[in-house]
mmCIF file of C-alpha atoms in Angstrom:
data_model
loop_
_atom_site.group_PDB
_atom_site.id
_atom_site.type_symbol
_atom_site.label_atom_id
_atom_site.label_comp_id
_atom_site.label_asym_id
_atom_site.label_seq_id
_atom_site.Cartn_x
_atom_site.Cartn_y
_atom_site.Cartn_z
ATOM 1 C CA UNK K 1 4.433 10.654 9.530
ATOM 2 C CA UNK K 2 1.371 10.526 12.377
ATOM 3 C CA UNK K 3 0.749 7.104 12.966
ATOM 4 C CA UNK K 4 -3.217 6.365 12.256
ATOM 5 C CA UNK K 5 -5.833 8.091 10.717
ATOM 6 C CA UNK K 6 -5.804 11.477 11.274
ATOM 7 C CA UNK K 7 -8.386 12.544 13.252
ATOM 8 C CA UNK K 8 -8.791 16.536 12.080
ATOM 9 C CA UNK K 9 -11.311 17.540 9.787
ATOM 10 C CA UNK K 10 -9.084 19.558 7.767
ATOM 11 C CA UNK K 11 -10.971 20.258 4.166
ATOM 12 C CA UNK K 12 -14.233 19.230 5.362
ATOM 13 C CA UNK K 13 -16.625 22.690 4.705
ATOM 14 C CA UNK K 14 -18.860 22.591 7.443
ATOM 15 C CA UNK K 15 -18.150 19.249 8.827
ATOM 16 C CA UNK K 16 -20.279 19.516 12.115
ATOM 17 C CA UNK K 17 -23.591 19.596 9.509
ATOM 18 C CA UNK K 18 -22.272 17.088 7.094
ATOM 19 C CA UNK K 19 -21.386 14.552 10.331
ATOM 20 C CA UNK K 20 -25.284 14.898 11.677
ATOM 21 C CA UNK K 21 -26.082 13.824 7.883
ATOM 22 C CA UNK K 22 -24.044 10.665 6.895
ATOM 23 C CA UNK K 23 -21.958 8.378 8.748
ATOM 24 C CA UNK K 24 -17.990 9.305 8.426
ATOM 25 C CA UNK K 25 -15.330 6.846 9.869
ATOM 26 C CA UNK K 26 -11.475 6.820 9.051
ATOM 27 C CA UNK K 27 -9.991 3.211 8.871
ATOM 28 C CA UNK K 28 -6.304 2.070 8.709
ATOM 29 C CA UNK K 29 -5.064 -0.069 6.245
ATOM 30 C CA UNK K 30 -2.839 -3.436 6.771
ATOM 31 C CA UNK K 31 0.630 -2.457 7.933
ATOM 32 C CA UNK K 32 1.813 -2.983 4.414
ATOM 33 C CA UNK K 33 0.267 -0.454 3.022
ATOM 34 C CA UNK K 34 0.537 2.277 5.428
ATOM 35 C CA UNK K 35 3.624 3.635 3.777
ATOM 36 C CA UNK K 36 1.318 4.755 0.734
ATOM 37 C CA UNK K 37 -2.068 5.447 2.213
ATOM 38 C CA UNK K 38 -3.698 8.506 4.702
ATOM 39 C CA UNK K 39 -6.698 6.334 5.540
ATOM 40 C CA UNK K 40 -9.476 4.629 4.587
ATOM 41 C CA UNK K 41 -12.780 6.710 4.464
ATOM 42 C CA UNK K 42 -16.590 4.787 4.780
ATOM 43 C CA UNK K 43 -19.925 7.062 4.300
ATOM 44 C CA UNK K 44 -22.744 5.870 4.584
ATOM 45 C CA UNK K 45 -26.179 7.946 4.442
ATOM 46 C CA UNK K 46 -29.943 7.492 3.791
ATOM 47 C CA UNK K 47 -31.225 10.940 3.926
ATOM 48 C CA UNK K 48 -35.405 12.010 3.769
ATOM 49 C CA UNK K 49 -33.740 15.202 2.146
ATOM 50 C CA UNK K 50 -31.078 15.704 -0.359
ATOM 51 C CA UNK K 51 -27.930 17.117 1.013
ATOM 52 C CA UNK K 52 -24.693 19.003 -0.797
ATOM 53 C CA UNK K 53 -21.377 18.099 0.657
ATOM 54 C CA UNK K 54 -18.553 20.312 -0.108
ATOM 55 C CA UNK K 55 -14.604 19.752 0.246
ATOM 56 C CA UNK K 56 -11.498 21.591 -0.099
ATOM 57 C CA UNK K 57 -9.255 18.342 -1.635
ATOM 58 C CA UNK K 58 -6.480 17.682 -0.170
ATOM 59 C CA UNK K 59 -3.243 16.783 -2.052
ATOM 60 C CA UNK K 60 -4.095 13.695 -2.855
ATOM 61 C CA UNK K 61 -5.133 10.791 -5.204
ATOM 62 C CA UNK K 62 -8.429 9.062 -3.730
ATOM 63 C CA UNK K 63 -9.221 5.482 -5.251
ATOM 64 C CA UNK K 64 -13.433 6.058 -4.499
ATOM 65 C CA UNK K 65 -16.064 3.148 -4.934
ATOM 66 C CA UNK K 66 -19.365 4.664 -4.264
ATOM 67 C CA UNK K 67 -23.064 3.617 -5.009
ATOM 68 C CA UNK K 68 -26.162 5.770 -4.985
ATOM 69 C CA UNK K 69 -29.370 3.911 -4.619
ATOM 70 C CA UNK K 70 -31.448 6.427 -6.410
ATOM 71 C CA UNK K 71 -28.624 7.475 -9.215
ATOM 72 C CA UNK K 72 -29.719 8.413 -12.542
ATOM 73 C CA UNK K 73 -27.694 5.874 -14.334
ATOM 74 C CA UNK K 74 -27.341 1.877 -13.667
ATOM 75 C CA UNK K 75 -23.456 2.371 -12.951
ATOM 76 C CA UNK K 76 -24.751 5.023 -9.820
ATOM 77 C CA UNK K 77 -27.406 2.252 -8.744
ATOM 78 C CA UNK K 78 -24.907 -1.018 -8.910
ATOM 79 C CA UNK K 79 -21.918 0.778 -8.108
ATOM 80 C CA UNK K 80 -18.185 1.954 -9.496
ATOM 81 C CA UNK K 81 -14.897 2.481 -8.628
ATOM 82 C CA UNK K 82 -12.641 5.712 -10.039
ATOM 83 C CA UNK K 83 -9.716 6.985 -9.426
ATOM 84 C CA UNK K 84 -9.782 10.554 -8.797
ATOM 85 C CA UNK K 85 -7.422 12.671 -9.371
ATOM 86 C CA UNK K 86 -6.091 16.261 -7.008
ATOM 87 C CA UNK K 87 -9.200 18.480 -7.458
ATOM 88 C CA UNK K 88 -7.686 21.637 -7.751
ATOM 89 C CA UNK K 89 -10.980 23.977 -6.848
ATOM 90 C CA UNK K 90 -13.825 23.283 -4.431
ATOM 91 C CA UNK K 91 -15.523 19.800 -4.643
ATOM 92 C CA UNK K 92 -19.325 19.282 -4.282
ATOM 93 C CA UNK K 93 -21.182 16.161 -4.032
ATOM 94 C CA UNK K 94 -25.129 15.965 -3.940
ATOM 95 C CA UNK K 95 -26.281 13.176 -1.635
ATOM 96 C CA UNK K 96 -29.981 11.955 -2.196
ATOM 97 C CA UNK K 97 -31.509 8.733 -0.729
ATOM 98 C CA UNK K 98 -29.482 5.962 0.540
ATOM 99 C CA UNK K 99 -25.938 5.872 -0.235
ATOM 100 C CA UNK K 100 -22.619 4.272 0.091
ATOM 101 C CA UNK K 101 -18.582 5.070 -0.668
ATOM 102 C CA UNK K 102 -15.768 3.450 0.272
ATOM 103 C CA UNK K 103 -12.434 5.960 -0.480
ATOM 104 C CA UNK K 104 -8.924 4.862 -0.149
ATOM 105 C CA UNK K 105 -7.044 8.317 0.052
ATOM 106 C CA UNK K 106 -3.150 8.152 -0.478
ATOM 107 C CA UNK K 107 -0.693 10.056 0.813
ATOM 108 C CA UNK K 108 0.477 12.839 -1.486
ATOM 109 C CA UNK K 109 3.371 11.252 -3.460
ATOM 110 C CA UNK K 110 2.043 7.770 -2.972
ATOM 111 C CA UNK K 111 -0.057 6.797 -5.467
ATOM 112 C CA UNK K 112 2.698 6.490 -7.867
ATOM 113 C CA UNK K 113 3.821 2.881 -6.376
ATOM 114 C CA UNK K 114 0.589 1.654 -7.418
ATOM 115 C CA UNK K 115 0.572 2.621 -10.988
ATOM 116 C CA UNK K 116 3.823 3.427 -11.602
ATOM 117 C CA UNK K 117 3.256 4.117 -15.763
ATOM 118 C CA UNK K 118 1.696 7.347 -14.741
ATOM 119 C CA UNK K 119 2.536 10.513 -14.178
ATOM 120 C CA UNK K 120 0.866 12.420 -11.086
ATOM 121 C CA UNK K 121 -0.318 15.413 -13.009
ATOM 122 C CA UNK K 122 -2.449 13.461 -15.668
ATOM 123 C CA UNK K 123 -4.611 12.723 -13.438
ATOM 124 C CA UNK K 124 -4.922 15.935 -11.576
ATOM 125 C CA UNK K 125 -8.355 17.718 -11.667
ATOM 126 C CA UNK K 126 -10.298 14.349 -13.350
ATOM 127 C CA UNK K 127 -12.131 11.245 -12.562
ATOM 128 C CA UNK K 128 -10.595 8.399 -14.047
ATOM 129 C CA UNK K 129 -12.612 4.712 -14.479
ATOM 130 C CA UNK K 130 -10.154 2.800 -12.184
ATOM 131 C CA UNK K 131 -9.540 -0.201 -15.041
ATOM 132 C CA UNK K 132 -7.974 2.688 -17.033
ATOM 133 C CA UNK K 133 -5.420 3.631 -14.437
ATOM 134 C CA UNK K 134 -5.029 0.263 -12.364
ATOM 135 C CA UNK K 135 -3.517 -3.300 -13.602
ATOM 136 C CA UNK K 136 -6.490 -5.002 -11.423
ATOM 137 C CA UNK K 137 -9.480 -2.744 -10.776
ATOM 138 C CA UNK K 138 -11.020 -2.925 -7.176
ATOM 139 C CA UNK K 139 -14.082 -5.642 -7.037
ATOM 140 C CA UNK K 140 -16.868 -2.914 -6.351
ATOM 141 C CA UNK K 141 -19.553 -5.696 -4.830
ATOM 142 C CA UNK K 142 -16.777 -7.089 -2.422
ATOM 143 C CA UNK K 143 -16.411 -3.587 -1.386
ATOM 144 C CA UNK K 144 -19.755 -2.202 -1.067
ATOM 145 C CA UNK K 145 -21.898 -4.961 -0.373
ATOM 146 C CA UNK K 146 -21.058 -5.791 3.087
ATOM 147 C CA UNK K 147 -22.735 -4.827 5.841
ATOM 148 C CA UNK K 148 -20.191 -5.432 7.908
ATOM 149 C CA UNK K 149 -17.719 -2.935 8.487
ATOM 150 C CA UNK K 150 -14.836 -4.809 8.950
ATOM 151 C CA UNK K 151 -15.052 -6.526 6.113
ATOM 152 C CA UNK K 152 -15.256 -3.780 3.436
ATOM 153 C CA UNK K 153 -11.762 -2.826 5.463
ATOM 154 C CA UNK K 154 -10.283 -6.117 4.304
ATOM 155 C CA UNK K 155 -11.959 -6.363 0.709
ATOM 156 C CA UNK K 156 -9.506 -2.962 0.148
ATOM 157 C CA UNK K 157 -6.708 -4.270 1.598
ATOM 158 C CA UNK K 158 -7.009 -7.006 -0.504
ATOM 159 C CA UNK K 159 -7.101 -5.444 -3.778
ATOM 160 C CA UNK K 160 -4.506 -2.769 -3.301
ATOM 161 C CA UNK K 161 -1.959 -5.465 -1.861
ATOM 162 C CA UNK K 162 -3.159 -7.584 -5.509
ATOM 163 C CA UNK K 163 -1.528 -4.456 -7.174
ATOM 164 C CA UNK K 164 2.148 -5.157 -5.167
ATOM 165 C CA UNK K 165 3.503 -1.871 -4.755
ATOM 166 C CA UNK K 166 6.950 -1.598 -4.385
ATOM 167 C CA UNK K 167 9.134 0.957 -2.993
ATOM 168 C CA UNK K 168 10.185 3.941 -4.967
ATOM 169 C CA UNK K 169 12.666 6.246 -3.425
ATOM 170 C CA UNK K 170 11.049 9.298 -5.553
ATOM 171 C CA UNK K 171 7.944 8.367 -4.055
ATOM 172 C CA UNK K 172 9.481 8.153 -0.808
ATOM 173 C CA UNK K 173 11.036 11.886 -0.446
ATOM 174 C CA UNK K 174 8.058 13.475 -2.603
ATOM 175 C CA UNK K 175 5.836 11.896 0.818
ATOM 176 C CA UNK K 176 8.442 13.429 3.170
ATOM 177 C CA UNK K 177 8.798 17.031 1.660
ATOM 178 C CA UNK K 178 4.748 17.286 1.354
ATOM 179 C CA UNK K 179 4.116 15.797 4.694
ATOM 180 C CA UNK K 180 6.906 18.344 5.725
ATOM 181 C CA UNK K 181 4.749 20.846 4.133
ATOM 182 C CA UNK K 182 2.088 19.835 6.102
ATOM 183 C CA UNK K 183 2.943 19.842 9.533
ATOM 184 C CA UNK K 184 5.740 22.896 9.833
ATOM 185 C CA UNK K 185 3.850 26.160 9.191
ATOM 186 C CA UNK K 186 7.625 27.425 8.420
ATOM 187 C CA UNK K 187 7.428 26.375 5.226
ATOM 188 C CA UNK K 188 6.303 29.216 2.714
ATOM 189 C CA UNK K 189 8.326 29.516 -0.242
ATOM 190 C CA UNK K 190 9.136 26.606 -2.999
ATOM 191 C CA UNK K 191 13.173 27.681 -2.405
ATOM 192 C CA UNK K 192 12.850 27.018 0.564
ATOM 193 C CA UNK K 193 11.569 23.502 0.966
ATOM 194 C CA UNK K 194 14.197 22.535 -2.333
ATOM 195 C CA UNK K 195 16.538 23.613 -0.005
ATOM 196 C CA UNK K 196 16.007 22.002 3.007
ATOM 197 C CA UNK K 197 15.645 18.798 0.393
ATOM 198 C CA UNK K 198 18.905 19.424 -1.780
ATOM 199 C CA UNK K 199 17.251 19.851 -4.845
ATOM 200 C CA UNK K 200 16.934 23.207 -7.220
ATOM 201 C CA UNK K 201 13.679 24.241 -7.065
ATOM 202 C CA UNK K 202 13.341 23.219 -10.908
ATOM 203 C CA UNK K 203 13.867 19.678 -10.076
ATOM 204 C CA UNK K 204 11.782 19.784 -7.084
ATOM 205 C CA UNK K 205 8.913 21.237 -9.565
ATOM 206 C CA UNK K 206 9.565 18.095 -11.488
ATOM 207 C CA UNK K 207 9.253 15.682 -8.415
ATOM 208 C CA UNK K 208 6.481 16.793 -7.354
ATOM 209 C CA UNK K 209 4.641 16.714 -11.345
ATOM 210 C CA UNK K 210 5.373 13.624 -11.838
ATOM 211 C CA UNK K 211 4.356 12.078 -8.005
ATOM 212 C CA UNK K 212 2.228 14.895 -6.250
ATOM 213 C CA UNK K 213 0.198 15.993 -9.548
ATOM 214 C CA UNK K 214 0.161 20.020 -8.462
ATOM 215 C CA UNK K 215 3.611 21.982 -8.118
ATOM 216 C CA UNK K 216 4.929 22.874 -4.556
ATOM 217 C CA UNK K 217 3.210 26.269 -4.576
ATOM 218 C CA UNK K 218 0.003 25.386 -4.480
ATOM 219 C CA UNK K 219 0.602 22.634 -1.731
ATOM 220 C CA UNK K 220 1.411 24.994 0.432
ATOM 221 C CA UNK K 221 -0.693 27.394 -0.458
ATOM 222 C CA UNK K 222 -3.505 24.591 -0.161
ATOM 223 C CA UNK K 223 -2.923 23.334 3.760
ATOM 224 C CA UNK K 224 -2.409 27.464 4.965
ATOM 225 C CA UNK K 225 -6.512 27.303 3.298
ATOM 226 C CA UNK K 226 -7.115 24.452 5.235
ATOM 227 C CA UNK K 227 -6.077 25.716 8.213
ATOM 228 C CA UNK K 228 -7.562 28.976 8.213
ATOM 229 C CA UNK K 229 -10.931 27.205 6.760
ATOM 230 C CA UNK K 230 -10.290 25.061 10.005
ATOM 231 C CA UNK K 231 -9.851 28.356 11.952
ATOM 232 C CA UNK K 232 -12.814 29.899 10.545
ATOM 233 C CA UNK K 233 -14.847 27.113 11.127
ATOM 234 C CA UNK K 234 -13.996 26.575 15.096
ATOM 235 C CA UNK K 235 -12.995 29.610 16.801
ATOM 236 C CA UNK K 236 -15.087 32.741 17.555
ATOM 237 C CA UNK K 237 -13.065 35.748 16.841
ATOM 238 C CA UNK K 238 -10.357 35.197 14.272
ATOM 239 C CA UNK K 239 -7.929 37.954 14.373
ATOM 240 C CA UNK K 240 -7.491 37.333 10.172
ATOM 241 C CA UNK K 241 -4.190 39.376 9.968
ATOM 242 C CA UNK K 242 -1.958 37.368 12.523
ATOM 243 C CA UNK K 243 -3.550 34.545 11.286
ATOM 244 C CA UNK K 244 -2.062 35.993 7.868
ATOM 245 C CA UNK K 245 1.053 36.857 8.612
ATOM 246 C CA UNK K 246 1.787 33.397 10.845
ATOM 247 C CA UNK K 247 0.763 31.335 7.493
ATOM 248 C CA UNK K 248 3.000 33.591 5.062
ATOM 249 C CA UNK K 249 1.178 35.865 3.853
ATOM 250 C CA UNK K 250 1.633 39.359 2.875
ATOM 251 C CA UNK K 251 -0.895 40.632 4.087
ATOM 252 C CA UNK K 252 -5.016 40.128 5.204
ATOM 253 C CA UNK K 253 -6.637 40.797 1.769
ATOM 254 C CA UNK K 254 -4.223 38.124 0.390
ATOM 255 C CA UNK K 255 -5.236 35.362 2.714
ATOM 256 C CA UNK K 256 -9.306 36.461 2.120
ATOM 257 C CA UNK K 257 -8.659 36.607 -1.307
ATOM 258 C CA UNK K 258 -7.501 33.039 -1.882
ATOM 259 C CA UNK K 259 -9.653 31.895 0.980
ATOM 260 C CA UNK K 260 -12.803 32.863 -1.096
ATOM 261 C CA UNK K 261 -11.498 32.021 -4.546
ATOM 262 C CA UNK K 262 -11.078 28.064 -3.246
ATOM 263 C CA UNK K 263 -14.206 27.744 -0.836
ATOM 264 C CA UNK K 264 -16.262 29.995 -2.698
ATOM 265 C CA UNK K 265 -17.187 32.302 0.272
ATOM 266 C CA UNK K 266 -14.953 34.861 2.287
ATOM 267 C CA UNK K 267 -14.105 33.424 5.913
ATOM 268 C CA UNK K 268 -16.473 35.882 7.661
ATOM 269 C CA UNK K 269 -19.239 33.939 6.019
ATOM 270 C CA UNK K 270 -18.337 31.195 9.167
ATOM 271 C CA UNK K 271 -19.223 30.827 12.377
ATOM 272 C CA UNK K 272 -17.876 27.946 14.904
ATOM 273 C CA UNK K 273 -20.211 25.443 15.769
ATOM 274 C CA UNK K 274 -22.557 25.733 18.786
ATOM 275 C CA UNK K 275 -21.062 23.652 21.747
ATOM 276 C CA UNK K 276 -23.440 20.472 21.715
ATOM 277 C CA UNK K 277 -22.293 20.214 17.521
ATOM 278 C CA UNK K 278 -18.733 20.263 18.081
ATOM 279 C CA UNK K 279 -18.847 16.587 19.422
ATOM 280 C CA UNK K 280 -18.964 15.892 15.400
ATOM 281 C CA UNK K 281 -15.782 17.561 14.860
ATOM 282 C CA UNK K 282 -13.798 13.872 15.193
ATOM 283 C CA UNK K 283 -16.049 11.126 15.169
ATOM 284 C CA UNK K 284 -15.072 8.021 16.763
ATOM 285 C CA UNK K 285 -13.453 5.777 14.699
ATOM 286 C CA UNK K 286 -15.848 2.894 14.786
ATOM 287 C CA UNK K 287 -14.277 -1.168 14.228
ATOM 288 C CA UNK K 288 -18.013 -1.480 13.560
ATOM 289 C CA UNK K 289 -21.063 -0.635 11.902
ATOM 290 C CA UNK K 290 -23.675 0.302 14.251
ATOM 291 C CA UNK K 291 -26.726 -1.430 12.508
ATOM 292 C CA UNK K 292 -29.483 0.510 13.748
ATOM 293 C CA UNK K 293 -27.806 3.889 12.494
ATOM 294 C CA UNK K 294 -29.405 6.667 10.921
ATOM 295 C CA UNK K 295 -29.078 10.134 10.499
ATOM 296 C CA UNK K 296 -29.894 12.743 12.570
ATOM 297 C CA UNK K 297 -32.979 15.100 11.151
ATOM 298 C CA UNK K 298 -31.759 18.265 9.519
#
């Protein structure tokens, strides 16, 4: 496993516009809990105009305390913590005003150490009030309310070493063959990872249910759409049938077709970032807030 927050901006649609919009910064978590987690994740935005976000999820389980200043209900205003489940389709958030969340994604596979009564793929595809699904529910105003940086870093910590996760081997090898997933683009059929692994591929279905939340398939099918959305996004002449056939495909229309059925466009419908933008494409990750910060005009 990469050591730190990844710095890619795998998933993000159109992350040069979205990073001129809010401020993004990846944080690590204490040494304890780096085993479990990806990252921590900070945005913070105060926007004259509202703005749509959209993500393709990764495989994971986010823990997300957010608070919008000009929500419709009093939870939006004061603020709330959810867990939030694999989104299995294309997530959209609409940003208005001034704005805060604080996200704690987990690696895929590690969520389970934390709330070990539940299965992974209960929670897939919903947003779950985090005193439903965790012993101690995060303390949102430790969280959110400072304005230093630093701080909201440790407030996390705090609460997700309160929950004492302990070490599940399960957990342990459903990290290893996802993360495997991940990072060798060899990898392209469900026999072939239970293989390499030991397991049938029925009980490797199972593993991954009941400590992923989505079946092997569509992890790998999910990070080849990352990568190509990545592709799309940064280079300017794709050739889309290598690209294809080095991710597993059978053929072009196969990659375009699941391409535009997850991001809701066909890849052609990109184009990579003019030069001075692509200074966006991995922010700097900050140890603190800068206070005069805001966001550039649209």
């Amino acid at each position: 496993m990469a050591a730190g927050p990844r710095r890619d901006t795998r998933g993000i649609v159109d992350a040069p516009h979205l990073f001129t919009r809010v401020r993004f910064r990846r944080r690590e978590p204490a040494p304890a809990l780096r085993p479990y987690l990806e990252h921590y994740w900070l945005i913070d935005w105060d926007l004259d105009q509202p703005y749509a976000a959209h993500v393709v999820p990764h495989p994971s389980v986010n823990l997300v305390l957010q608070r919008y200043e000009a929500g419709e209900s009093a939870r939006e205003r004061t603020g709330y913590a959810e867990v939030a489940g694999i989104g299995l389709g294309l997530f959209t958030q609409k940003l208005t005003g001034r704005g805060r969340v604080c996200g704690v994604q987990f690696r895929p596979g590690g969520f389970r150490p934390f709330a070990p009564e539940h299965a992974l793929s209960d929670l897939t595809g919903r947003r779950i009030d985090a005193a439903e699904v965790l012993r101690t529910p995060p303390p949102v105003g430790a969280v959110l309310d400072p304005a230093d940086e630093d701080a909201r870093v440790r407030a996390l910590d705090a609460c997700l070493l309160a929950l004492e996760p302990r070490p599940d081997p399960q957990a342990t090898l459903a990290m290893e063959l996802v993360d495997r997933v991940r990072t060798d683009r060899s990898v392209r059929r469900v026999g072939q990872l239970a293989r390499s692994a030991g397991l049938s591929p029925r009980t490797l279905q199972r593993l991954f249910s009941a400590y992923v939340g989505v079946g092997p398939k569509w992890v790998i099918l999910r990070y080849r759409i990352h990568e190509a959305l990545e592709r799309a996004e940064s280079e300017p002449a794709v050739d889309w049938a290598r690209l294809a056939a080095d991710l597993g495909y059978s053929d072009q229309a196969h990659l375009v077709r699941d391409f535009t059925s997850t991001v809701g466009v066909p890849p052609t419908a990109f184009t990579p970032p003019p030069p001075q933008a692509r200074q966006f494409l991995a922010p700097p990750i900050r140890r603190k807030p800068a206070n005069s910060w805001r966001p550039a005009p649209p």
